[in-house]
């Protein structure tokens, strides 16, 4: 993985995030030297979902009200069914995601998190992958869905499931290292 010293990354999540989809990027990106903040709706802790039942809690580093895309080089959106479904109705969360995209920063989403990309209006004309059950949602939003472990399209990094997290994290680091991305029309 690329060295991410002097880089800052936000992981936006709330209760019901898929355990590995938050913890693996959190740990791998920190190991690569990045400062990584878990950002959520409220202070304290958020509880994960670990495959078929509630998992471990993770400390929230900053609340959504206290952060800006200006503070970070990238945003990572963990999936699970519950987490992105709760966040996609939070306008402040969508505004933050849109701000990263508008500033040509890396936006990374795994599993069901492309729901957030759909709500933020980011998937149209972009190559995207996701968990198979939301493939139709991506296509209906104008995304070019691919059945691939990880898909990258000009700073947009998507991954279909927790089994692909190593490759997902590697691509996030690569895209951050490349810097800002032109967002030409597809």
mmCIF file of C-alpha atoms in Angstrom:
data_model
loop_
_atom_site.group_PDB
_atom_site.id
_atom_site.type_symbol
_atom_site.label_atom_id
_atom_site.label_comp_id
_atom_site.label_asym_id
_atom_site.label_seq_id
_atom_site.Cartn_x
_atom_site.Cartn_y
_atom_site.Cartn_z
ATOM 1 C CA UNK A 1 0.000 0.000 0.000
ATOM 2 C CA UNK A 2 1.120 3.560 -0.743
ATOM 3 C CA UNK A 3 2.501 5.676 2.097
ATOM 4 C CA UNK A 4 -0.249 8.018 3.290
ATOM 5 C CA UNK A 5 1.767 10.128 5.735
ATOM 6 C CA UNK A 6 0.337 13.656 5.986
ATOM 7 C CA UNK A 7 -2.999 12.517 4.507
ATOM 8 C CA UNK A 8 -6.331 12.733 6.350
ATOM 9 C CA UNK A 9 -9.304 10.491 5.737
ATOM 10 C CA UNK A 10 -12.862 10.598 7.071
ATOM 11 C CA UNK A 11 -14.863 7.410 7.502
ATOM 12 C CA UNK A 12 -18.530 8.390 7.624
ATOM 13 C CA UNK A 13 -20.706 5.856 9.442
ATOM 14 C CA UNK A 14 -23.459 5.366 11.971
ATOM 15 C CA UNK A 15 -24.975 2.428 13.874
ATOM 16 C CA UNK A 16 -25.309 -0.683 11.757
ATOM 17 C CA UNK A 17 -22.131 -0.323 9.688
ATOM 18 C CA UNK A 18 -20.760 -3.678 8.505
ATOM 19 C CA UNK A 19 -17.992 -4.381 11.050
ATOM 20 C CA UNK A 20 -15.186 -5.293 8.654
ATOM 21 C CA UNK A 21 -16.092 -2.550 6.161
ATOM 22 C CA UNK A 22 -15.255 0.114 8.741
ATOM 23 C CA UNK A 23 -12.524 -1.617 10.752
ATOM 24 C CA UNK A 24 -10.391 -2.943 7.869
ATOM 25 C CA UNK A 25 -10.087 0.443 6.070
ATOM 26 C CA UNK A 26 -9.634 2.218 9.429
ATOM 27 C CA UNK A 27 -6.735 -0.042 10.398
ATOM 28 C CA UNK A 28 -5.115 -0.390 6.957
ATOM 29 C CA UNK A 29 -5.222 3.330 6.169
ATOM 30 C CA UNK A 30 -3.830 4.190 9.616
ATOM 31 C CA UNK A 31 -1.076 1.589 9.139
ATOM 32 C CA UNK A 32 -0.209 3.356 5.861
ATOM 33 C CA UNK A 33 0.340 6.575 7.848
ATOM 34 C CA UNK A 34 -2.945 8.414 7.324
ATOM 35 C CA UNK A 35 -4.819 10.261 10.037
ATOM 36 C CA UNK A 36 -8.260 8.630 9.954
ATOM 37 C CA UNK A 37 -11.315 9.970 11.770
ATOM 38 C CA UNK A 38 -14.533 8.062 12.296
ATOM 39 C CA UNK A 39 -17.240 10.667 11.677
ATOM 40 C CA UNK A 40 -20.844 10.113 12.743
ATOM 41 C CA UNK A 41 -24.091 11.893 13.484
ATOM 42 C CA UNK A 42 -23.499 12.000 17.232
ATOM 43 C CA UNK A 43 -20.548 11.807 19.634
ATOM 44 C CA UNK A 44 -19.691 8.673 21.586
ATOM 45 C CA UNK A 45 -19.686 5.272 19.940
ATOM 46 C CA UNK A 46 -21.437 3.582 17.048
ATOM 47 C CA UNK A 47 -22.251 -0.104 16.985
ATOM 48 C CA UNK A 48 -21.327 -2.361 14.105
ATOM 49 C CA UNK A 49 -23.183 -5.219 12.481
ATOM 50 C CA UNK A 50 -21.024 -8.340 12.213
ATOM 51 C CA UNK A 51 -22.481 -10.617 9.522
ATOM 52 C CA UNK A 52 -25.687 -11.775 11.266
ATOM 53 C CA UNK A 53 -25.811 -9.933 14.574
ATOM 54 C CA UNK A 54 -24.693 -6.772 16.336
ATOM 55 C CA UNK A 55 -20.918 -6.448 16.560
ATOM 56 C CA UNK A 56 -18.440 -4.255 18.354
ATOM 57 C CA UNK A 57 -18.688 -0.556 19.020
ATOM 58 C CA UNK A 58 -16.265 1.912 17.497
ATOM 59 C CA UNK A 59 -15.340 5.293 18.974
ATOM 60 C CA UNK A 60 -16.567 8.341 17.060
ATOM 61 C CA UNK A 61 -13.680 10.781 16.582
ATOM 62 C CA UNK A 62 -15.724 13.700 15.267
ATOM 63 C CA UNK A 63 -19.365 14.530 14.707
ATOM 64 C CA UNK A 64 -20.719 15.380 11.278
ATOM 65 C CA UNK A 65 -21.373 18.964 12.429
ATOM 66 C CA UNK A 66 -17.666 19.397 13.296
ATOM 67 C CA UNK A 67 -16.105 18.380 9.964
ATOM 68 C CA UNK A 68 -15.736 19.684 6.444
ATOM 69 C CA UNK A 69 -14.411 18.171 3.224
ATOM 70 C CA UNK A 70 -11.718 20.853 3.476
ATOM 71 C CA UNK A 71 -10.259 18.903 6.432
ATOM 72 C CA UNK A 72 -9.611 15.663 4.511
ATOM 73 C CA UNK A 73 -8.120 14.113 1.385
ATOM 74 C CA UNK A 74 -10.771 11.383 1.081
ATOM 75 C CA UNK A 75 -13.983 9.975 2.482
ATOM 76 C CA UNK A 76 -14.703 6.270 2.988
ATOM 77 C CA UNK A 77 -18.280 5.001 3.212
ATOM 78 C CA UNK A 78 -18.712 1.576 4.817
ATOM 79 C CA UNK A 79 -21.736 -0.471 3.881
ATOM 80 C CA UNK A 80 -23.931 -2.979 5.576
ATOM 81 C CA UNK A 81 -27.646 -2.604 4.983
ATOM 82 C CA UNK A 82 -28.467 -0.461 8.008
ATOM 83 C CA UNK A 83 -25.682 2.155 7.979
ATOM 84 C CA UNK A 84 -26.106 3.616 4.464
ATOM 85 C CA UNK A 85 -29.883 3.392 4.699
ATOM 86 C CA UNK A 86 -29.836 5.561 7.834
ATOM 87 C CA UNK A 87 -27.286 8.014 6.411
ATOM 88 C CA UNK A 88 -28.938 8.516 3.026
ATOM 89 C CA UNK A 89 -31.809 10.408 4.656
ATOM 90 C CA UNK A 90 -29.408 12.760 6.490
ATOM 91 C CA UNK A 91 -28.916 15.855 4.326
ATOM 92 C CA UNK A 92 -25.731 16.876 6.169
ATOM 93 C CA UNK A 93 -24.178 13.492 5.344
ATOM 94 C CA UNK A 94 -25.122 13.828 1.671
ATOM 95 C CA UNK A 95 -23.808 17.401 1.592
ATOM 96 C CA UNK A 96 -20.471 16.236 3.004
ATOM 97 C CA UNK A 97 -20.159 13.485 0.384
ATOM 98 C CA UNK A 98 -21.062 15.952 -2.385
ATOM 99 C CA UNK A 99 -18.443 18.398 -1.083
ATOM 100 C CA UNK A 100 -15.704 15.770 -1.384
ATOM 101 C CA UNK A 101 -16.831 15.019 -4.935
ATOM 102 C CA UNK A 102 -17.058 18.694 -5.916
ATOM 103 C CA UNK A 103 -13.563 19.307 -4.532
ATOM 104 C CA UNK A 104 -12.306 16.403 -6.713
ATOM 105 C CA UNK A 105 -11.256 14.367 -3.691
ATOM 106 C CA UNK A 106 -11.425 10.594 -3.360
ATOM 107 C CA UNK A 107 -14.838 9.147 -2.529
ATOM 108 C CA UNK A 108 -14.831 5.436 -1.662
ATOM 109 C CA UNK A 109 -17.882 3.235 -0.995
ATOM 110 C CA UNK A 110 -18.223 -0.493 -0.336
ATOM 111 C CA UNK A 111 -21.127 -2.977 -0.408
ATOM 112 C CA UNK A 112 -24.445 -1.114 0.127
ATOM 113 C CA UNK A 113 -22.762 2.314 0.559
ATOM 114 C CA UNK A 114 -23.271 3.230 -3.124
ATOM 115 C CA UNK A 115 -26.825 4.013 -1.949
ATOM 116 C CA UNK A 116 -25.200 7.161 -0.506
ATOM 117 C CA UNK A 117 -23.550 7.902 -3.850
ATOM 118 C CA UNK A 118 -26.936 7.560 -5.548
ATOM 119 C CA UNK A 119 -28.592 9.978 -3.101
ATOM 120 C CA UNK A 120 -25.689 12.408 -3.494
ATOM 121 C CA UNK A 121 -26.100 12.329 -7.293
ATOM 122 C CA UNK A 122 -22.603 10.965 -7.928
ATOM 123 C CA UNK A 123 -23.134 7.656 -9.791
ATOM 124 C CA UNK A 124 -24.658 9.000 -13.014
ATOM 125 C CA UNK A 125 -22.402 8.079 -15.954
ATOM 126 C CA UNK A 126 -19.778 6.575 -13.598
ATOM 127 C CA UNK A 127 -18.399 3.034 -13.511
ATOM 128 C CA UNK A 128 -19.480 1.581 -10.160
ATOM 129 C CA UNK A 129 -19.726 -1.741 -8.407
ATOM 130 C CA UNK A 130 -21.716 -2.614 -5.305
ATOM 131 C CA UNK A 131 -23.274 -5.471 -3.438
ATOM 132 C CA UNK A 132 -25.302 -7.373 -6.014
ATOM 133 C CA UNK A 133 -28.675 -6.646 -4.377
ATOM 134 C CA UNK A 134 -28.404 -2.906 -5.168
ATOM 135 C CA UNK A 135 -27.189 -3.360 -8.755
ATOM 136 C CA UNK A 136 -30.584 -2.238 -10.123
ATOM 137 C CA UNK A 137 -30.535 0.847 -7.871
ATOM 138 C CA UNK A 138 -27.143 1.831 -9.294
ATOM 139 C CA UNK A 139 -28.276 1.252 -12.890
ATOM 140 C CA UNK A 140 -31.543 3.157 -12.344
ATOM 141 C CA UNK A 141 -29.497 6.101 -11.044
ATOM 142 C CA UNK A 142 -27.499 6.138 -14.278
ATOM 143 C CA UNK A 143 -24.437 4.283 -13.029
ATOM 144 C CA UNK A 144 -22.500 1.876 -15.216
ATOM 145 C CA UNK A 145 -22.562 -1.125 -12.882
ATOM 146 C CA UNK A 146 -19.745 -3.671 -13.166
ATOM 147 C CA UNK A 147 -19.468 -7.104 -11.593
ATOM 148 C CA UNK A 148 -15.893 -6.563 -10.398
ATOM 149 C CA UNK A 149 -14.276 -6.712 -6.949
ATOM 150 C CA UNK A 150 -13.174 -3.056 -7.087
ATOM 151 C CA UNK A 151 -13.965 -0.364 -9.666
ATOM 152 C CA UNK A 152 -12.224 3.015 -9.955
ATOM 153 C CA UNK A 153 -13.557 5.929 -12.005
ATOM 154 C CA UNK A 154 -11.700 9.251 -11.658
ATOM 155 C CA UNK A 155 -11.377 9.230 -7.882
ATOM 156 C CA UNK A 156 -14.547 7.248 -7.221
ATOM 157 C CA UNK A 157 -13.596 3.891 -5.677
ATOM 158 C CA UNK A 158 -16.282 1.246 -5.170
ATOM 159 C CA UNK A 159 -16.119 -2.340 -3.974
ATOM 160 C CA UNK A 160 -18.770 -5.014 -3.968
ATOM 161 C CA UNK A 161 -18.269 -6.861 -0.681
ATOM 162 C CA UNK A 162 -16.157 -7.392 2.455
ATOM 163 C CA UNK A 163 -14.087 -10.093 0.738
ATOM 164 C CA UNK A 164 -12.511 -7.410 -1.458
ATOM 165 C CA UNK A 165 -11.405 -4.992 1.284
ATOM 166 C CA UNK A 166 -7.634 -5.379 0.801
ATOM 167 C CA UNK A 167 -7.877 -4.417 -2.875
ATOM 168 C CA UNK A 168 -10.373 -1.657 -1.947
ATOM 169 C CA UNK A 169 -7.941 -0.121 0.563
ATOM 170 C CA UNK A 170 -5.038 -0.381 -1.900
ATOM 171 C CA UNK A 171 -7.055 1.508 -4.528
ATOM 172 C CA UNK A 172 -8.086 4.188 -2.017
ATOM 173 C CA UNK A 173 -4.420 4.761 -1.151
ATOM 174 C CA UNK A 174 -3.445 4.834 -4.829
ATOM 175 C CA UNK A 175 -6.161 7.368 -5.681
ATOM 176 C CA UNK A 176 -5.250 9.599 -2.716
ATOM 177 C CA UNK A 177 -1.599 9.510 -3.784
ATOM 178 C CA UNK A 178 -2.579 10.601 -7.298
ATOM 179 C CA UNK A 179 -4.212 13.758 -5.934
ATOM 180 C CA UNK A 180 -7.285 15.570 -7.218
ATOM 181 C CA UNK A 181 -9.170 14.008 -10.103
ATOM 182 C CA UNK A 182 -10.713 15.645 -13.128
ATOM 183 C CA UNK A 183 -14.378 14.795 -13.318
ATOM 184 C CA UNK A 184 -14.948 14.840 -17.065
ATOM 185 C CA UNK A 185 -18.343 13.750 -18.297
ATOM 186 C CA UNK A 186 -18.283 10.044 -19.079
#
